[in-house]
Short mmCIF file of C-alpha atoms and ligand atoms in Angstrom, two decimals:
data_model
loop_
_atom_site.label_atom_id
_atom_site.label_comp_id
_atom_site.label_asym_id
_atom_site.label_seq_id
_atom_site.Cartn_x
_atom_site.Cartn_y
_atom_site.Cartn_z
CA MET A 18 -36.40 -4.19 0.28
CA GLU A 19 -33.91 -3.58 3.08
CA TYR A 20 -30.26 -3.26 2.02
CA PHE A 21 -28.33 -5.64 4.22
CA HIS A 22 -24.65 -6.48 3.88
CA LYS A 23 -22.72 -7.52 6.98
CA PRO A 24 -19.29 -5.86 6.96
CA VAL A 25 -16.50 -8.45 6.88
CA LEU A 26 -13.55 -8.43 9.34
CA LEU A 27 -14.88 -5.14 10.71
CA ALA A 28 -12.76 -4.98 13.89
CA GLU A 29 -9.60 -5.86 11.94
CA VAL A 30 -10.35 -3.25 9.24
CA LEU A 31 -10.75 -0.54 11.90
CA LYS A 32 -7.61 -1.67 13.72
CA GLN A 33 -5.52 -1.65 10.55
CA LEU A 34 -6.88 1.68 9.28
CA ARG A 35 -5.91 3.15 12.68
CA CYS A 36 -8.34 6.01 12.17
CA THR A 37 -9.05 8.49 14.94
CA ASN A 38 -10.99 11.70 15.29
CA GLY A 39 -9.92 13.96 12.43
CA SER A 40 -8.76 11.24 10.02
CA ILE A 41 -9.50 11.53 6.29
CA VAL A 42 -10.54 8.16 4.90
CA ILE A 43 -11.64 6.89 1.48
CA ASP A 44 -13.92 3.87 1.28
CA CYS A 45 -13.50 2.87 -2.37
CA THR A 46 -16.24 0.20 -2.14
CA LEU A 47 -18.94 1.81 -0.03
CA GLY A 48 -21.68 -0.85 -0.50
CA GLY A 49 -24.26 -0.52 2.28
CA ALA A 50 -21.78 1.59 4.30
CA GLY A 51 -21.27 -1.02 7.05
CA HIS A 52 -17.53 -0.32 7.24
CA ALA A 53 -18.08 3.38 6.47
CA GLU A 54 -20.50 3.87 9.36
CA ALA A 55 -18.05 2.35 11.85
CA ILE A 56 -15.22 4.47 10.39
CA LEU A 57 -17.31 7.65 10.70
CA ASP A 58 -18.01 6.81 14.35
CA LEU A 59 -14.24 6.88 14.94
CA ILE A 60 -13.23 9.89 12.84
CA THR A 61 -16.00 12.36 13.69
CA PRO A 62 -16.57 15.14 14.63
CA GLU A 63 -13.37 16.38 12.94
CA GLY A 64 -12.77 13.77 10.25
CA PHE A 65 -14.02 13.20 6.71
CA LEU A 66 -14.99 10.10 4.73
CA LEU A 67 -15.28 9.87 0.97
CA GLY A 68 -17.40 6.90 -0.09
CA ILE A 69 -17.26 5.62 -3.67
CA ASP A 70 -19.49 3.03 -5.32
CA GLN A 71 -20.55 2.46 -8.90
CA ASP A 72 -23.91 0.97 -7.91
CA ILE A 73 -26.73 3.48 -7.43
CA ALA A 74 -28.62 1.07 -5.12
CA ALA A 75 -25.62 0.90 -2.78
CA LEU A 76 -25.28 4.68 -2.68
CA ASP A 77 -28.99 5.14 -1.92
CA ALA A 78 -28.76 2.66 0.95
CA ALA A 79 -25.53 4.21 2.24
CA ARG A 80 -27.13 7.67 2.30
CA VAL A 81 -29.87 6.34 4.58
CA ARG A 82 -27.42 4.52 6.85
CA LEU A 83 -25.17 7.57 7.20
CA ALA A 84 -27.99 10.10 7.67
CA ARG A 85 -27.14 10.54 11.36
CA PHE A 86 -23.74 12.05 10.50
CA SER A 87 -23.27 15.69 9.54
CA GLN A 88 -23.06 16.40 5.79
CA GLN A 89 -19.74 18.08 6.55
CA ASN A 90 -18.23 14.74 7.57
CA PHE A 91 -18.78 12.72 4.41
CA SER A 92 -19.35 12.81 0.69
CA LEU A 93 -20.65 9.96 -1.49
CA VAL A 94 -19.69 9.68 -5.15
CA ARG A 95 -21.04 7.41 -7.85
CA GLY A 96 -18.05 6.23 -9.80
CA ASN A 97 -15.50 3.52 -10.43
CA PHE A 98 -12.51 3.42 -8.10
CA SER A 99 -10.35 3.05 -11.20
CA GLU A 100 -11.01 6.79 -11.63
CA LEU A 101 -9.72 7.70 -8.18
CA ASP A 102 -7.40 10.48 -9.41
CA ARG A 103 -10.27 12.29 -11.13
CA ILE A 104 -12.68 11.74 -8.23
CA LEU A 105 -10.18 13.06 -5.66
CA ALA A 106 -9.42 16.10 -7.80
CA GLU A 107 -13.15 16.86 -8.05
CA VAL A 108 -13.74 16.44 -4.31
CA GLY A 109 -10.51 18.32 -3.53
CA LEU A 110 -8.94 15.70 -1.29
CA TYR A 111 -5.27 14.83 -0.92
CA ALA A 112 -3.01 13.57 1.90
CA ILE A 113 -5.32 10.74 2.92
CA ASP A 114 -5.00 8.86 6.25
CA GLY A 115 -6.67 5.63 5.19
CA VAL A 116 -7.99 3.85 2.10
CA LEU A 117 -10.22 0.80 2.17
CA PHE A 118 -10.98 -1.60 -0.69
CA ASP A 119 -13.58 -4.29 0.17
CA LEU A 120 -13.63 -5.95 -3.23
CA GLY A 121 -16.26 -7.77 -5.23
CA VAL A 122 -20.02 -7.71 -4.98
CA SER A 123 -22.22 -7.08 -1.95
CA SER A 124 -24.74 -9.52 -0.47
CA VAL A 125 -27.47 -7.23 -1.74
CA GLN A 126 -26.26 -7.44 -5.33
CA PHE A 127 -26.38 -11.24 -4.98
CA ASP A 128 -29.70 -11.33 -3.20
CA ARG A 129 -31.70 -9.04 -5.48
CA ALA A 130 -32.98 -11.44 -8.12
CA GLU A 131 -33.39 -8.84 -10.85
CA ARG A 132 -29.65 -7.99 -10.81
CA GLY A 133 -28.98 -11.37 -12.41
CA PHE A 134 -25.89 -12.17 -10.29
CA SER A 135 -27.23 -15.35 -8.74
CA TYR A 136 -27.91 -18.83 -10.03
CA ARG A 137 -30.50 -19.13 -7.22
CA PHE A 138 -33.03 -16.84 -8.93
CA ASP A 139 -34.39 -16.79 -12.46
CA ALA A 140 -33.67 -13.39 -14.00
CA PRO A 141 -32.31 -11.79 -17.18
CA LEU A 142 -28.54 -12.24 -17.51
CA ASP A 143 -27.32 -8.84 -16.33
CA MET A 144 -24.64 -8.77 -13.54
CA ARG A 145 -23.68 -5.11 -14.02
CA MET A 146 -22.59 -3.36 -10.82
CA ASP A 147 -22.91 -0.05 -12.66
CA GLN A 148 -26.30 -0.06 -14.33
CA ARG A 149 -25.12 2.61 -16.82
CA GLN A 150 -22.58 0.24 -18.35
CA ALA A 151 -23.37 -1.24 -21.79
CA LEU A 152 -21.82 -4.72 -21.43
CA THR A 153 -24.03 -7.28 -19.64
CA ALA A 154 -23.69 -10.98 -18.89
CA PHE A 155 -26.11 -11.59 -21.79
CA ASP A 156 -23.56 -10.05 -24.20
CA VAL A 157 -20.68 -12.15 -22.85
CA VAL A 158 -22.68 -15.39 -23.01
CA ASN A 159 -24.20 -14.72 -26.43
CA ALA A 160 -21.49 -12.83 -28.32
CA TYR A 161 -18.06 -14.02 -27.09
CA SER A 162 -16.22 -16.56 -29.25
CA ARG A 163 -15.69 -20.06 -27.94
CA GLY A 164 -12.02 -19.28 -27.25
CA ASP A 165 -12.79 -16.09 -25.33
CA LEU A 166 -15.51 -17.79 -23.30
CA THR A 167 -13.17 -20.63 -22.41
CA CYS A 168 -10.50 -18.16 -21.25
CA VAL A 169 -12.95 -16.21 -19.10
CA ILE A 170 -14.42 -19.33 -17.48
CA LYS A 171 -10.99 -20.89 -16.89
CA GLU A 172 -9.22 -17.80 -15.62
CA TYR A 173 -11.89 -16.09 -13.52
CA GLY A 174 -13.89 -19.18 -12.52
CA GLU A 175 -10.98 -21.63 -12.19
CA GLU A 176 -13.51 -24.04 -13.70
CA ARG A 177 -12.17 -27.43 -14.72
CA TRP A 178 -14.89 -27.89 -17.35
CA ALA A 179 -14.38 -24.47 -18.98
CA ASN A 180 -13.84 -25.90 -22.45
CA ARG A 181 -16.95 -28.06 -22.38
CA ILE A 182 -19.12 -25.32 -20.91
CA ALA A 183 -18.00 -22.92 -23.66
CA ALA A 184 -18.75 -25.55 -26.32
CA PHE A 185 -22.22 -26.22 -24.88
CA ILE A 186 -22.97 -22.48 -24.75
CA ILE A 187 -22.02 -22.05 -28.40
CA LYS A 188 -24.27 -24.98 -29.36
CA ALA A 189 -27.22 -23.82 -27.24
CA ARG A 190 -27.15 -20.27 -28.54
CA GLN A 191 -27.33 -21.45 -32.17
CA ASN A 192 -31.08 -22.05 -31.64
CA ARG A 193 -31.84 -18.86 -29.73
CA PRO A 194 -29.98 -16.58 -27.31
CA ILE A 195 -29.43 -17.76 -23.73
CA ALA A 196 -31.43 -15.03 -22.02
CA THR A 197 -31.82 -15.92 -18.34
CA THR A 198 -29.82 -17.20 -15.40
CA PHE A 199 -31.83 -20.45 -15.26
CA GLU A 200 -31.34 -21.08 -19.00
CA LEU A 201 -27.60 -20.70 -18.45
CA VAL A 202 -27.68 -22.99 -15.39
CA ASP A 203 -29.34 -25.68 -17.55
CA VAL A 204 -26.60 -25.40 -20.18
CA ILE A 205 -23.90 -25.65 -17.48
CA LYS A 206 -25.55 -28.70 -15.93
CA ASP A 207 -25.66 -30.38 -19.35
CA ALA A 208 -21.97 -29.55 -19.94
CA ILE A 209 -20.58 -30.90 -16.66
CA PRO A 210 -20.50 -34.72 -16.53
CA ALA A 211 -22.91 -36.14 -13.92
CA PRO A 212 -20.29 -37.61 -11.51
CA ALA A 213 -18.45 -34.26 -11.37
CA ARG A 214 -21.76 -32.41 -10.92
CA ARG A 215 -22.53 -34.41 -7.80
CA ARG A 216 -19.29 -33.31 -6.11
CA GLY A 217 -18.80 -29.91 -4.43
CA GLY A 218 -21.23 -26.97 -4.46
CA HIS A 219 -23.64 -25.70 -7.09
CA PRO A 220 -22.43 -26.61 -10.60
CA ALA A 221 -22.93 -23.02 -11.84
CA LYS A 222 -21.01 -21.34 -9.00
CA GLN A 223 -17.67 -20.94 -10.77
CA MET A 224 -19.17 -19.98 -14.12
CA PHE A 225 -21.31 -17.27 -12.51
CA GLN A 226 -18.28 -15.92 -10.65
CA ALA A 227 -16.29 -15.82 -13.90
CA LEU A 228 -19.06 -14.03 -15.78
CA ARG A 229 -19.48 -11.43 -13.06
CA ILE A 230 -15.75 -10.68 -12.96
CA GLU A 231 -15.65 -10.34 -16.75
CA VAL A 232 -18.76 -8.14 -17.02
CA ASN A 233 -17.46 -5.72 -14.39
CA GLY A 234 -13.81 -5.83 -15.45
CA GLU A 235 -13.01 -6.53 -11.81
CA ILE A 236 -9.44 -7.80 -12.03
CA LYS A 237 -8.03 -5.65 -14.83
CA ILE A 238 -8.44 -2.37 -12.92
CA LEU A 239 -7.00 -3.49 -9.60
CA GLU A 240 -3.27 -2.90 -9.96
CA ARG A 241 -3.62 0.65 -11.30
CA SER A 242 -6.28 1.46 -8.69
CA PHE A 243 -4.19 0.22 -5.74
CA ARG A 244 -1.15 2.17 -6.99
CA ASP A 245 -3.23 5.33 -7.41
CA ALA A 246 -4.66 5.00 -3.90
CA ILE A 247 -1.19 4.53 -2.39
CA LYS A 248 0.01 7.66 -4.18
CA TRP A 249 -2.56 9.77 -2.28
CA LEU A 250 -1.76 8.40 1.19
CA ARG A 251 0.16 10.72 3.48
CA PRO A 252 3.24 9.26 5.24
CA GLY A 253 1.90 6.97 7.97
CA GLY A 254 -1.41 6.54 6.11
CA ARG A 255 -2.81 3.03 5.82
CA LEU A 256 -4.05 0.94 2.89
CA VAL A 257 -6.41 -1.96 3.71
CA ILE A 258 -7.52 -4.44 1.06
CA LEU A 259 -10.15 -7.13 1.60
CA SER A 260 -10.26 -9.64 -1.24
CA TYR A 261 -12.40 -12.72 -1.85
CA HIS A 262 -10.70 -14.39 -4.81
CA SER A 263 -7.14 -15.64 -5.25
CA LEU A 264 -6.65 -13.42 -8.33
CA GLU A 265 -7.63 -10.29 -6.35
CA ASP A 266 -5.40 -11.26 -3.45
CA ARG A 267 -2.48 -11.92 -5.78
CA VAL A 268 -2.69 -8.40 -7.22
CA ALA A 269 -2.93 -6.91 -3.71
CA LYS A 270 0.07 -8.93 -2.52
CA ASN A 271 2.20 -8.13 -5.57
CA VAL A 272 1.54 -4.38 -5.46
CA ILE A 273 2.26 -4.20 -1.71
CA ASN A 274 5.40 -6.34 -2.00
CA ASP A 275 6.65 -4.40 -5.03
CA LEU A 276 6.22 -1.00 -3.39
CA SER A 277 7.78 -2.15 -0.13
CA LYS A 278 11.05 -3.20 -1.81
CA GLY A 279 14.17 -1.09 -1.59
CA CYS A 280 17.00 -1.68 -4.07
CA ILE A 281 15.98 -3.91 -7.00
CA CYS A 282 19.42 -4.10 -8.67
CA PRO A 283 20.50 -7.58 -9.82
CA PRO A 284 22.38 -9.39 -7.05
CA GLY A 285 26.15 -8.99 -7.16
CA LEU A 286 26.33 -5.34 -8.28
CA PRO A 287 28.95 -3.57 -6.12
CA VAL A 288 26.81 -0.40 -5.81
CA CYS A 289 23.11 0.28 -6.21
CA THR A 290 22.28 1.80 -9.60
CA CYS A 291 18.46 1.54 -9.51
CA GLY A 292 17.83 4.12 -6.80
CA HIS A 293 14.58 2.30 -5.98
CA MET A 294 13.12 3.47 -2.68
CA PRO A 295 10.42 1.63 -0.72
CA GLN A 296 7.12 3.51 -0.54
CA LEU A 297 5.29 1.15 1.78
CA SER A 298 5.92 -1.01 4.79
CA VAL A 299 3.96 -4.24 5.04
CA VAL A 300 1.75 -4.29 8.13
CA THR A 301 0.18 -7.74 7.78
CA ARG A 302 3.11 -10.11 7.17
CA LYS A 303 0.61 -12.94 6.89
CA VAL A 304 -2.78 -12.49 5.31
CA VAL A 305 -5.57 -12.04 7.93
CA ARG A 306 -8.55 -14.42 7.67
CA PRO A 307 -11.92 -14.36 9.44
CA THR A 308 -12.30 -16.55 12.53
CA PRO A 309 -14.50 -19.68 12.40
CA GLY A 310 -16.95 -17.72 14.60
CA GLU A 311 -17.29 -14.93 12.02
CA ILE A 312 -17.67 -17.45 9.19
CA ALA A 313 -20.41 -19.29 11.14
CA GLU A 314 -22.26 -15.98 11.58
CA ASN A 315 -21.59 -14.75 8.04
CA PRO A 316 -20.76 -17.54 5.56
CA ARG A 317 -19.98 -14.94 2.88
CA ALA A 318 -16.90 -13.95 4.90
CA GLU A 319 -15.37 -17.37 4.33
CA SER A 320 -13.05 -16.54 1.46
CA ALA A 321 -12.03 -13.10 2.81
CA ARG A 322 -8.34 -12.19 3.06
CA LEU A 323 -7.11 -8.90 4.46
CA ARG A 324 -3.80 -7.20 3.70
CA ALA A 325 -2.64 -3.87 5.07
CA ALA A 326 0.32 -1.61 4.38
CA GLU A 327 1.58 1.75 5.63
CA LYS A 328 2.89 4.61 3.48
CA LEU A 329 6.46 5.56 4.32
C1 LIG B 4 -18.23 -6.15 -0.79
S1 LIG B 4 -19.19 -4.76 -1.17
C2 LIG B 4 -18.72 -3.56 0.02
C3 LIG B 4 -19.51 -3.64 1.29
C4 LIG B 4 -19.21 -2.55 2.28
N1 LIG B 4 -17.84 -2.58 2.73
C5 LIG B 4 -20.16 -2.60 3.47
O1 LIG B 4 -19.68 -2.73 4.60
O2 LIG B 4 -21.37 -2.52 3.27
C6 LIG B 4 -18.40 -4.13 -2.59
C7 LIG B 4 -19.06 -2.88 -3.16
O3 LIG B 4 -18.09 -2.28 -4.00
C8 LIG B 4 -18.68 -1.87 -5.20
N2 LIG B 4 -17.63 -1.94 -6.22
C9 LIG B 4 -16.99 -3.04 -6.66
N3 LIG B 4 -16.08 -2.71 -7.58
C10 LIG B 4 -16.13 -1.36 -7.71
C11 LIG B 4 -15.41 -0.42 -8.51
N4 LIG B 4 -14.47 -0.81 -9.36
N5 LIG B 4 -15.70 0.89 -8.36
C12 LIG B 4 -16.67 1.30 -7.49
N6 LIG B 4 -17.39 0.45 -6.73
C13 LIG B 4 -17.12 -0.86 -6.83
C14 LIG B 4 -19.85 -2.80 -5.43
O4 LIG B 4 -20.84 -2.17 -6.19
C15 LIG B 4 -20.30 -3.11 -3.99
O5 LIG B 4 -21.34 -2.26 -3.59
#
């Protein structure tokens, strides 16, 4: 099956990364290499791109897409961007010109039924981006306590019926494990009262989002990963973050704002005692969103928010 993921806010990403021939860029979320291919077009013949993804299917597809570039211009690594320090040490890169995070899952992960990410296809409950990982969606659904399930569904899914869904899951799994996406969808439909089910999108949308975020530990690793990436930028280097969920965007915003502050002494002190120096300057004062035209062409771009910052 063809690997197709349309890169989101592509022109804006390239503009904010400001890469030119010779730039050294890290794409922390390579996916199908849509952004990476366009970056390589700008930075070659002198530049270098390091592409990271934890999903072997994404790396295989990226290798095909980038085959027209010289091996000297890029390297692809299977790994988690939370291990950026180790990966950079192994590749021998430092003083980076640009880092891109295009967070979350790719269209291909959603669209391949057997990955178990989508409520549209019947498949085993999996949802792992890294197929080597032990924890699956099956484990979360069948082994988490009611309290833990409620927290996950409420926090990562922002699901109003989190409590009821967790209770219905606990009841359903007393008979036998909930093994497939469609079995889980049935439990969710039973848990959400009919009038609420008729409003809005698919009743399982929020629950599936919450499960996916939990299985892949998506939010917990963000702050550390952004801070690590910023550490490796050379002065004038750019950080670009594309997020698709308010929790992701909040972490991006907080890290950028925190590192762009100067003195953080309490107000009223006659002299600064903290010695805090800004490390970043904010490039996108307001978050950048896709245009209605892009959303019409690529509905999955709808929730995208882009933030960029420059290393001082
Ligand atoms: C939205 S897609 C990126 C699409 C890509 N920009 C393109 O143009 O094709 C996100 C990708 O990041 C990967 N990913 C998500 N979190 C990751 C992490 N913590 N470490 C490594 N890869 C990750 C996913 O496996 C997925 O392939």
